[in-house]
Coordinates of C-alpha atoms in Angstrom, one line a residue:
M1 CA 50.3 5.4 -66.3
P2 CA 48.2 7.0 -62.9
P3 CA 44.1 7.7 -63.3
A4 CA 43.6 11.1 -62.9
A5 CA 42.1 13.0 -60.0
P6 CA 39.2 13.6 -59.5
G7 CA 37.9 17.1 -60.6
P8 CA 36.3 19.0 -57.9
S9 CA 32.7 19.0 -59.7
I10 CA 33.1 15.1 -58.8
L11 CA 33.9 15.4 -54.9
R12 CA 31.0 17.8 -54.5
Q13 CA 28.7 15.6 -56.2
S14 CA 30.0 12.9 -53.8
L15 CA 30.0 14.7 -51.0
S16 CA 26.1 15.7 -51.6
L17 CA 25.0 12.1 -52.5
S18 CA 26.4 11.0 -49.0
R19 CA 23.8 13.8 -47.6
L20 CA 21.1 12.8 -48.8
P21 CA 18.2 10.6 -46.7
R22 CA 18.6 6.8 -46.5
E23 CA 15.5 6.7 -48.1
F24 CA 16.4 8.1 -51.3
F25 CA 17.5 4.9 -52.3
T26 CA 14.5 3.2 -51.3
C27 CA 12.0 2.2 -53.3
R28 CA 8.5 3.1 -52.9
Q29 CA 6.7 0.1 -51.8
C30 CA 9.4 -0.3 -48.7
L31 CA 8.8 3.3 -47.6
Q32 CA 5.2 2.5 -47.9
R33 CA 5.4 -0.6 -45.3
P34 CA 5.3 0.2 -41.5
Q35 CA 8.0 0.7 -40.1
P36 CA 8.9 -0.5 -36.3
A37 CA 9.7 2.7 -34.1
R38 CA 12.8 3.9 -33.3
T39 CA 14.8 4.3 -30.4
A40 CA 16.8 8.0 -29.8
R41 CA 20.2 5.4 -29.9
Q42 CA 18.7 4.0 -33.4
W43 CA 17.7 7.3 -34.4
I44 CA 20.8 9.1 -34.1
G45 CA 22.4 6.6 -35.9
T46 CA 20.3 7.8 -39.5
S47 CA 21.3 10.1 -42.1
Q48 CA 18.4 12.5 -40.9
F49 CA 20.7 13.3 -38.3
R50 CA 24.1 12.8 -39.5
G51 CA 25.1 16.2 -41.0
T52 CA 28.0 18.3 -41.7
S53 CA 28.9 19.1 -38.5
K54 CA 32.3 18.5 -37.0
Y55 CA 30.2 18.1 -33.7
T56 CA 28.3 15.6 -34.8
S57 CA 30.7 12.9 -34.8
G58 CA 31.7 13.6 -31.4
L59 CA 28.1 13.7 -30.2
L60 CA 27.4 10.3 -31.2
A61 CA 30.5 8.7 -29.7
A62 CA 29.5 10.2 -26.6
F63 CA 26.2 8.9 -26.8
R64 CA 26.6 5.7 -27.7
A65 CA 29.5 5.3 -25.0
Q66 CA 26.6 5.7 -22.5
P67 CA 25.5 2.5 -20.9
S68 CA 21.7 1.2 -21.6
K69 CA 19.3 2.5 -19.0
P70 CA 15.9 0.7 -18.1
A71 CA 12.8 3.0 -18.8
V72 CA 11.4 1.9 -15.2
P73 CA 13.0 3.7 -12.0
K74 CA 15.1 0.9 -9.8
S75 CA 12.7 2.9 -6.9
F76 CA 9.8 1.0 -8.3
F77 CA 11.1 -2.2 -7.3
T78 CA 11.7 -3.7 -4.3
T79 CA 13.4 -6.4 -2.2
A80 CA 9.6 -7.5 -1.6
A81 CA 8.3 -7.5 -5.1
T82 CA 11.6 -8.6 -7.4
P83 CA 14.4 -10.1 -5.2
A84 CA 16.9 -10.3 -8.0
V85 CA 16.1 -6.2 -9.2
G86 CA 15.4 -5.5 -4.8
E87 CA 19.1 -6.1 -4.5
A88 CA 20.3 -3.1 -6.5
V89 CA 17.7 -0.7 -4.9
S90 CA 19.8 1.9 -2.7
K91 CA 19.9 0.6 1.1
S92 CA 19.1 4.7 1.7
R93 CA 15.4 4.0 0.6
F94 CA 12.3 2.4 2.1
P95 CA 11.2 0.3 -0.5
D96 CA 7.4 0.8 -1.8
I97 CA 5.6 -2.7 -0.4
S98 CA 7.4 -4.8 2.9
S99 CA 8.8 -7.8 2.8
K100 CA 6.8 -11.0 2.9
G101 CA 8.4 -12.0 5.8
V102 CA 7.2 -9.0 7.6
A103 CA 3.9 -10.5 6.9
Y104 CA 4.7 -13.5 8.1
W105 CA 6.1 -12.3 11.4
L106 CA 2.8 -9.8 11.8
L107 CA 0.4 -13.1 11.4
A108 CA 3.0 -15.2 13.9
S109 CA 3.0 -11.9 16.7
A110 CA -1.2 -11.7 16.3
A111 CA -1.4 -15.7 16.8
S112 CA 0.8 -14.9 19.9
V113 CA -1.3 -12.2 21.4
F114 CA -4.3 -14.3 20.5
G115 CA -2.8 -16.8 22.7
I116 CA -1.9 -14.2 25.6
V117 CA -5.6 -13.4 25.6
V118 CA -7.1 -16.5 26.0
F119 CA -4.7 -17.5 29.1
G120 CA -5.3 -14.2 30.5
G121 CA -9.1 -14.8 30.7
L122 CA -7.9 -18.0 32.2
T123 CA -5.7 -16.3 34.8
R124 CA -8.8 -14.1 36.0
L125 CA -11.1 -17.0 36.0
T126 CA -8.8 -19.1 37.9
E127 CA -8.4 -16.3 40.1
S128 CA -4.9 -16.1 40.2
G129 CA -4.1 -12.1 39.0
L130 CA -3.7 -11.1 42.2
S131 CA -1.3 -13.9 43.6
I132 CA 1.6 -11.6 42.8
T133 CA 1.3 -8.0 44.3
E134 CA 4.7 -6.6 43.0
W135 CA 5.2 -4.9 39.4
R136 CA 9.2 -6.0 39.0
P137 CA 9.6 -5.7 35.1
V138 CA 13.2 -7.5 35.1
T139 CA 13.8 -9.1 38.5
G140 CA 10.4 -10.5 38.4
S141 CA 10.9 -12.7 35.5
I142 CA 12.4 -15.2 38.2
P143 CA 10.0 -17.1 39.7
P144 CA 11.1 -18.2 43.2
L145 CA 13.8 -20.4 43.1
N146 CA 13.6 -22.2 47.0
A147 CA 11.6 -22.3 49.9
D148 CA 12.2 -18.8 51.3
D149 CA 11.7 -17.4 48.3
W150 CA 8.1 -19.1 48.4
E151 CA 7.8 -18.4 51.8
S152 CA 8.5 -14.3 51.0
E153 CA 6.2 -14.5 48.1
F154 CA 3.5 -16.0 49.8
A155 CA 3.5 -14.0 53.5
K156 CA 3.1 -10.7 50.5
Y157 CA -0.2 -12.6 49.3
R158 CA -1.3 -13.2 52.7
A159 CA -1.2 -9.2 53.4
S160 CA -3.3 -8.8 50.5
P161 CA -7.0 -8.2 50.8
E162 CA -7.9 -11.6 48.5
F163 CA -6.4 -14.0 51.1
K164 CA -8.1 -12.3 53.8
L165 CA -11.8 -12.3 52.4
L166 CA -11.6 -14.8 50.2
N167 CA -8.6 -17.3 50.8
P168 CA -8.0 -17.1 54.1
N169 CA -7.2 -20.9 54.3
M170 CA -5.3 -21.3 51.4
T171 CA -2.2 -23.5 51.9
L172 CA 1.4 -22.8 50.0
Q173 CA 0.8 -25.6 47.6
E174 CA -2.6 -24.0 46.3
F175 CA -0.8 -20.6 46.1
K176 CA 2.0 -22.0 44.1
S177 CA -0.8 -23.1 41.5
I178 CA -1.8 -19.5 41.0
Y179 CA 1.4 -18.0 41.2
Y180 CA 2.3 -19.7 38.5
M181 CA -0.8 -19.1 36.1
E182 CA 0.2 -15.3 36.6
W183 CA 3.6 -15.5 36.5
I184 CA 3.4 -17.5 32.8
H185 CA 1.0 -14.6 31.9
R186 CA 3.6 -12.0 32.8
I187 CA 6.3 -13.7 30.9
W188 CA 4.4 -14.4 27.9
G189 CA 3.5 -10.3 28.0
R190 CA 7.2 -9.6 27.9
F191 CA 8.1 -12.5 25.2
V192 CA 5.4 -10.7 23.3
G193 CA 7.0 -7.5 23.6
L194 CA 10.6 -8.4 23.0
S195 CA 9.5 -10.8 20.3
F196 CA 7.7 -7.7 18.2
V197 CA 9.9 -4.7 19.1
I198 CA 13.3 -6.7 18.3
P199 CA 12.4 -7.8 14.8
A200 CA 10.4 -4.6 14.7
A201 CA 13.6 -2.8 14.5
Y202 CA 15.4 -5.0 12.6
F203 CA 13.1 -4.6 9.9
V204 CA 13.2 -0.9 9.7
V205 CA 16.8 -0.6 10.3
T206 CA 17.5 -3.3 7.2
K207 CA 14.9 -1.4 4.7
R208 CA 12.1 -4.1 4.7
V209 CA 9.8 -2.3 5.6
S210 CA 7.9 0.4 3.7
K211 CA 7.8 3.9 5.6
P212 CA 4.6 4.0 6.3
M213 CA 4.9 0.4 7.6
S214 CA 7.6 1.7 9.5
L215 CA 5.3 4.3 11.4
R216 CA 2.6 1.6 12.2
L217 CA 5.1 -0.6 13.9
A218 CA 6.3 2.1 16.2
G219 CA 2.6 2.4 17.1
I220 CA 2.2 -0.8 17.9
A221 CA 5.5 -1.0 19.9
G222 CA 3.9 1.5 21.6
L223 CA 0.8 -0.1 22.3
I224 CA 2.6 -3.2 23.7
S225 CA 4.7 -1.2 26.2
F226 CA 1.7 0.7 27.1
Q227 CA -0.3 -2.7 27.6
G228 CA 2.4 -3.5 30.3
F229 CA 1.3 -0.9 32.1
L230 CA -2.4 -1.0 32.1
G231 CA -2.0 -4.5 33.3
W232 CA -0.1 -3.7 36.3
W233 CA -2.8 -0.6 36.7
M234 CA -5.4 -3.2 36.8
V235 CA -3.7 -5.4 39.1
K236 CA -2.9 -2.3 41.5
S237 CA -6.6 -1.9 41.7
G238 CA -7.2 -5.0 43.3
L239 CA -4.9 -4.5 45.8
K240 CA -6.1 -1.3 47.3
D241 CA -6.5 -0.7 51.2
D242 CA -10.1 0.0 50.5
L243 CA -11.0 -3.4 49.6
F244 CA -11.0 -4.7 53.5
A245 CA -13.7 -2.6 54.2
P246 CA -16.8 -5.0 54.9
G247 CA -18.8 -5.8 52.1
S248 CA -16.1 -5.5 49.7
H249 CA -15.0 -7.8 46.5
P250 CA -11.4 -8.1 46.5
R251 CA -11.2 -7.9 42.5
V252 CA -9.8 -5.7 39.8
S253 CA -11.4 -2.7 38.7
Q254 CA -13.6 -3.7 35.8
Y255 CA -13.0 -0.3 33.9
R256 CA -9.2 -1.1 34.0
L257 CA -9.9 -5.0 33.1
T258 CA -11.8 -4.0 30.0
A259 CA -9.1 -0.9 29.6
H260 CA -6.6 -3.9 29.4
L261 CA -8.8 -6.2 27.3
G262 CA -9.5 -3.6 24.6
A263 CA -5.3 -2.4 24.8
A264 CA -5.2 -6.3 23.4
F265 CA -7.8 -6.5 20.9
V266 CA -6.2 -3.4 19.3
C267 CA -3.1 -4.8 19.2
Y268 CA -4.1 -7.9 17.7
V269 CA -5.9 -6.4 15.1
A270 CA -3.4 -3.9 13.9
M271 CA -0.9 -6.7 13.6
L272 CA -3.9 -9.1 11.8
W273 CA -4.5 -6.1 9.4
N274 CA -1.2 -5.4 8.5
G275 CA 0.0 -8.8 8.2
L276 CA -2.6 -9.7 5.5
A277 CA -2.5 -5.9 4.0
I278 CA 1.0 -6.9 3.0
L279 CA 0.6 -10.8 1.7
R280 CA -2.5 -8.9 -0.6
S281 CA -0.8 -6.4 -1.5
H282 CA 2.2 -8.7 -3.2
R283 CA -0.7 -11.3 -4.6
L284 CA -1.8 -8.5 -6.1
L285 CA 1.5 -7.4 -7.8
A286 CA 2.4 -10.4 -9.3
D287 CA 0.3 -9.8 -12.3
P288 CA -0.4 -5.9 -12.0
V289 CA -2.1 -5.8 -14.8
K290 CA -4.8 -8.8 -13.4
G291 CA -4.2 -7.2 -9.7
L292 CA -5.6 -3.5 -11.1
E293 CA -8.4 -5.1 -12.7
V294 CA -9.6 -7.0 -9.5
L295 CA -9.0 -3.5 -7.5
Q296 CA -11.1 -1.4 -10.5
E297 CA -14.1 -3.9 -9.7
L298 CA -13.7 -3.1 -5.8
K299 CA -13.9 0.3 -6.4
N300 CA -17.3 -0.1 -7.8
P301 CA -19.5 2.5 -5.7
K302 CA -22.5 -0.4 -5.4
L303 CA -19.6 -2.1 -3.1
A304 CA -19.2 1.0 -1.0
V305 CA -22.3 0.1 1.5
F306 CA -21.5 -3.4 1.8
R307 CA -17.6 -2.2 2.7
R308 CA -19.0 0.4 5.5
S309 CA -21.3 -2.4 7.0
V310 CA -18.1 -4.7 7.0
A311 CA -16.4 -1.8 9.4
G312 CA -19.6 -1.0 11.1
L313 CA -19.8 -4.6 12.0
A314 CA -15.8 -5.1 12.8
L315 CA -16.9 -2.1 15.6
L316 CA -19.9 -3.8 16.8
V317 CA -18.0 -7.2 17.5
F318 CA -15.6 -5.0 19.1
I319 CA -18.2 -3.1 21.7
T320 CA -19.8 -6.5 22.2
A321 CA -16.4 -8.0 23.6
M322 CA -15.8 -4.8 25.5
S323 CA -19.1 -5.4 27.4
G324 CA -18.1 -8.7 28.2
G325 CA -15.1 -7.4 30.0
L326 CA -17.5 -5.4 32.1
V327 CA -19.7 -8.4 32.8
A328 CA -16.5 -10.7 33.6
G329 CA -15.3 -7.5 35.5
L330 CA -18.3 -7.8 37.8
D331 CA -19.0 -11.4 37.7
A332 CA -22.4 -10.3 36.0
G333 CA -22.7 -13.9 34.5
L334 CA -23.4 -15.9 37.9
I335 CA -26.8 -14.2 38.2
Y336 CA -29.8 -14.7 35.7
N337 CA -28.6 -17.7 34.4
E338 CA -31.7 -18.5 31.8
I339 CA -32.5 -17.4 28.4
P340 CA -34.6 -15.5 27.6
W341 CA -35.5 -14.5 30.5
M342 CA -34.2 -12.2 33.4
G343 CA -36.5 -12.9 36.3
N344 CA -40.3 -12.6 35.4
G345 CA -39.4 -10.4 32.5
L346 CA -37.0 -10.2 29.5
T347 CA -35.2 -7.5 32.2
P348 CA -34.9 -6.8 35.1
P349 CA -37.6 -4.6 37.2
K350 CA -36.8 -1.0 36.5
E351 CA -36.0 -0.2 40.5
E352 CA -32.6 -2.6 40.1
L353 CA -31.8 -1.6 36.7
F354 CA -31.5 1.6 38.3
D355 CA -30.6 1.7 41.9
E356 CA -29.4 4.5 43.4
F357 CA -27.2 2.2 45.3
Y358 CA -24.5 2.9 42.7
S359 CA -25.3 6.3 42.2
R360 CA -22.5 8.8 44.3
K361 CA -23.7 12.2 43.6
E362 CA -26.4 13.7 45.6
D363 CA -28.9 15.4 42.7
R364 CA -28.7 11.3 41.2
S365 CA -27.0 12.7 37.7
D366 CA -24.5 9.9 37.2
L367 CA -27.8 7.3 38.2
W368 CA -27.8 6.3 34.4
W369 CA -24.3 5.6 33.8
R370 CA -23.1 4.2 36.7
N371 CA -25.8 1.4 36.7
M372 CA -25.3 0.8 32.8
L373 CA -21.4 0.1 33.9
E374 CA -21.5 -0.9 37.6
N375 CA -24.6 -2.7 37.8
P376 CA -24.1 -6.3 37.6
S377 CA -27.9 -6.9 36.5
F378 CA -27.9 -3.8 33.7
V379 CA -24.5 -5.1 32.4
Q380 CA -25.5 -8.3 31.9
L381 CA -28.7 -6.9 30.1
D382 CA -26.3 -4.8 28.0
H383 CA -23.8 -7.5 26.9
R384 CA -27.0 -9.1 25.5
I385 CA -28.6 -6.8 24.1
L386 CA -25.2 -6.2 21.8
A387 CA -24.7 -9.8 21.6
M388 CA -28.5 -10.1 19.8
T389 CA -27.1 -7.0 17.7
T390 CA -24.4 -8.4 16.2
F391 CA -26.2 -11.7 15.5
T392 CA -29.1 -9.8 13.7
S393 CA -26.4 -7.7 11.7
V394 CA -24.7 -10.6 10.5
M395 CA -27.7 -11.9 9.2
T396 CA -28.7 -9.0 7.9
L397 CA -25.4 -8.5 5.9
W398 CA -25.2 -12.1 4.9
A399 CA -28.7 -12.0 3.2
Y400 CA -27.5 -8.3 1.6
S401 CA -24.6 -10.3 0.1
R402 CA -27.3 -13.0 -1.2
I403 CA -29.1 -10.2 -3.3
P404 CA -28.0 -11.2 -7.2
A405 CA -26.3 -7.9 -7.7
M406 CA -24.3 -8.2 -4.9
K407 CA -23.5 -11.7 -5.7
R408 CA -22.4 -10.5 -9.0
L409 CA -19.9 -7.7 -7.8
L410 CA -18.4 -9.3 -4.5
P411 CA -15.2 -11.3 -5.4
R412 CA -15.5 -15.0 -4.3
A413 CA -12.9 -15.2 -1.4
A414 CA -15.4 -12.1 0.0
K415 CA -18.5 -14.7 -0.4
K416 CA -16.3 -17.4 1.7
G417 CA -15.3 -14.7 4.3
I418 CA -19.3 -14.0 5.2
H419 CA -19.7 -17.3 5.5
G420 CA -17.2 -17.6 7.7
V421 CA -18.2 -15.0 9.9
V422 CA -22.0 -16.4 9.8
G423 CA -20.7 -19.8 11.1
F424 CA -18.4 -17.9 14.2
T425 CA -21.3 -15.8 14.9
A426 CA -23.5 -18.7 15.4
L427 CA -20.7 -20.5 17.4
Q428 CA -20.3 -17.8 19.6
L429 CA -23.8 -17.2 20.2
T430 CA -23.6 -20.9 21.2
L431 CA -21.1 -20.6 24.0
G432 CA -22.5 -17.3 25.2
I433 CA -25.7 -19.0 26.0
S434 CA -24.3 -22.4 27.3
T435 CA -21.7 -20.6 29.6
L436 CA -24.9 -18.5 31.1
L437 CA -26.6 -21.5 31.8
Y438 CA -23.9 -23.3 33.1
L439 CA -23.1 -20.7 35.6
V440 CA -19.2 -19.7 33.9
P441 CA -17.3 -22.8 33.8
I442 CA -14.2 -21.9 33.2
H443 CA -13.7 -24.1 29.8
L444 CA -16.7 -22.6 28.7
A445 CA -16.2 -19.1 29.5
S446 CA -12.4 -19.5 28.1
A447 CA -13.6 -20.7 24.7
H448 CA -16.4 -17.9 25.1
Q449 CA -13.7 -15.1 25.4
A450 CA -11.3 -17.2 22.4
G451 CA -14.9 -17.3 20.1
S452 CA -14.8 -12.9 20.6
L453 CA -11.7 -13.2 18.9
F454 CA -12.1 -15.9 16.5
L455 CA -15.2 -13.8 15.4
L456 CA -13.3 -10.9 15.1
T457 CA -10.4 -11.9 13.3
W458 CA -13.1 -13.5 10.4
V459 CA -14.6 -10.0 10.5
M460 CA -11.4 -8.5 9.7
V461 CA -10.4 -11.1 6.9
L462 CA -13.5 -10.3 5.3
G463 CA -12.8 -6.8 5.6
S464 CA -9.3 -7.2 4.3
R465 CA -10.8 -8.8 0.8
I466 CA -13.0 -6.0 -0.2
W467 CA -11.2 -3.2 1.1
H468 CA -9.6 -0.9 -1.8
P469 CA -6.2 -0.4 -1.0
S470 CA -5.2 3.4 -2.6
R471 CA -1.5 2.9 -2.2
T472 CA -1.5 -0.5 -3.9
A473 CA -3.4 0.8 -6.6
R474 CA -0.8 3.7 -7.3
L475 CA 1.8 0.9 -7.4
L476 CA -0.5 -1.1 -9.9
Q477 CA -0.8 1.5 -11.8
Q478 CA 2.9 2.6 -11.9
A479 CA 4.2 -1.2 -12.6
V480 CA 0.9 -1.6 -15.7
K481 CA 2.8 1.8 -17.1
A482 CA 6.2 0.6 -16.7
K483 CA 5.7 -2.5 -17.9
P484 CA 5.9 -2.3 -21.4
L485 CA 8.2 0.6 -21.5
S486 CA 11.0 -1.9 -19.8
S487 CA 10.4 -4.3 -22.3
T488 CA 10.7 -1.7 -25.3
S489 CA 13.9 -0.7 -23.6
H490 CA 15.6 -3.9 -22.9
A491 CA 14.8 -5.2 -26.4
A492 CA 16.3 -2.0 -27.9
S493 CA 19.8 -2.2 -26.0
P494 CA 21.1 -4.6 -28.5
L495 CA 20.0 -2.8 -31.4
A496 CA 21.5 0.1 -29.9
K497 CA 24.7 -1.5 -29.7
R498 CA 24.8 -2.3 -33.4
V499 CA 24.3 1.1 -34.5

């Protein structure tokens, strides 16, 4: 005989029991235990969420059908920071951090600029800069290939003021040596431009640089183009017809020479600083928690004075180097070849420093600044004063870094950096004095010019080690906040699939 069907009261009781929460059937001790936090996917599967509504089952099925998404947005990760995740980033967006390859390319470009600056100094010291009297950006890349071509180039040089006043007895073979010096310098300049512009365009198009970095690369590319114009503008000043006048000395304008040198220095510093900044950001993002701690220490107000001092020192080194450009343009290193005296005193006579010969106005209103920039005696005095000011500033900064309070705050890398700055300052001062005492020999003068770039390099390295990059700090904060969320999300995904 079949069992009797359950009555309506029994059905109602079973339905009401099924609606009771799971905690109703759990003992009190188990309820008092700390329970792990549930994800939204887990909570939907509990009895608190389930009800008698006919839409509940459909909502639950739709939620389970959705793929599990990480808590950290994909836009945070880049091909530079995490290559595995970076491949999934949309190619239409710039990454937050530029690739390490971009940093190495920038540093290599800076090394190339360093080399061309030193070689440009050699070109000037050997008086080769005026050997090519035309500016042909494309066809000028090919040197003379036969005797007729060489004779044509030599004829153009023989018509220049430098040949007629300084080198009237120069032979064709001697001309070839100075021609090749200038030709290599120009070819090197073209190489610097092409090796920067083409890779920069590639990195921007393929989104391997951040958006701010793409703008900086465009600025550096524009500066390189402007540098080429400055180079020819400088050479053109040494080919003017008024240099044929008696008493004239055929050489390029010291103003244009200094502008050409200054643009090269700025270009070098921009490449160096941005390359170092990218590598530093990668090191900090490798361990976001530790990186954020490092930046928090650098944000200490007590380090602000040291940071500003390094920035001021970089500017002082740059100005001193530019005053050296004026010395080179006026051949001011060939006078007063003794240290510390300049004639019978520490400075030349006042009448010599403020010579009315250099004034071009009747009221002599330009007497002071024209002597400072055009009088070889005054220009050398300026360079001496700036050099000693730089040395004193470096030693003062070093002494400040040795104060116990600063020793505790400065990172270890910054302490090494200040020692490097002191060493290169002493070397540069020694090279400068030796160059003056030995009447500007080519090897010492070239080493002195290279020393100024080495010193500026170390000051920039020191600055990069104590600077507080606000953009990287924001990325570190995002990484620290996203890290626990990401781990929770990935840990909950397998459990959510089982709910």
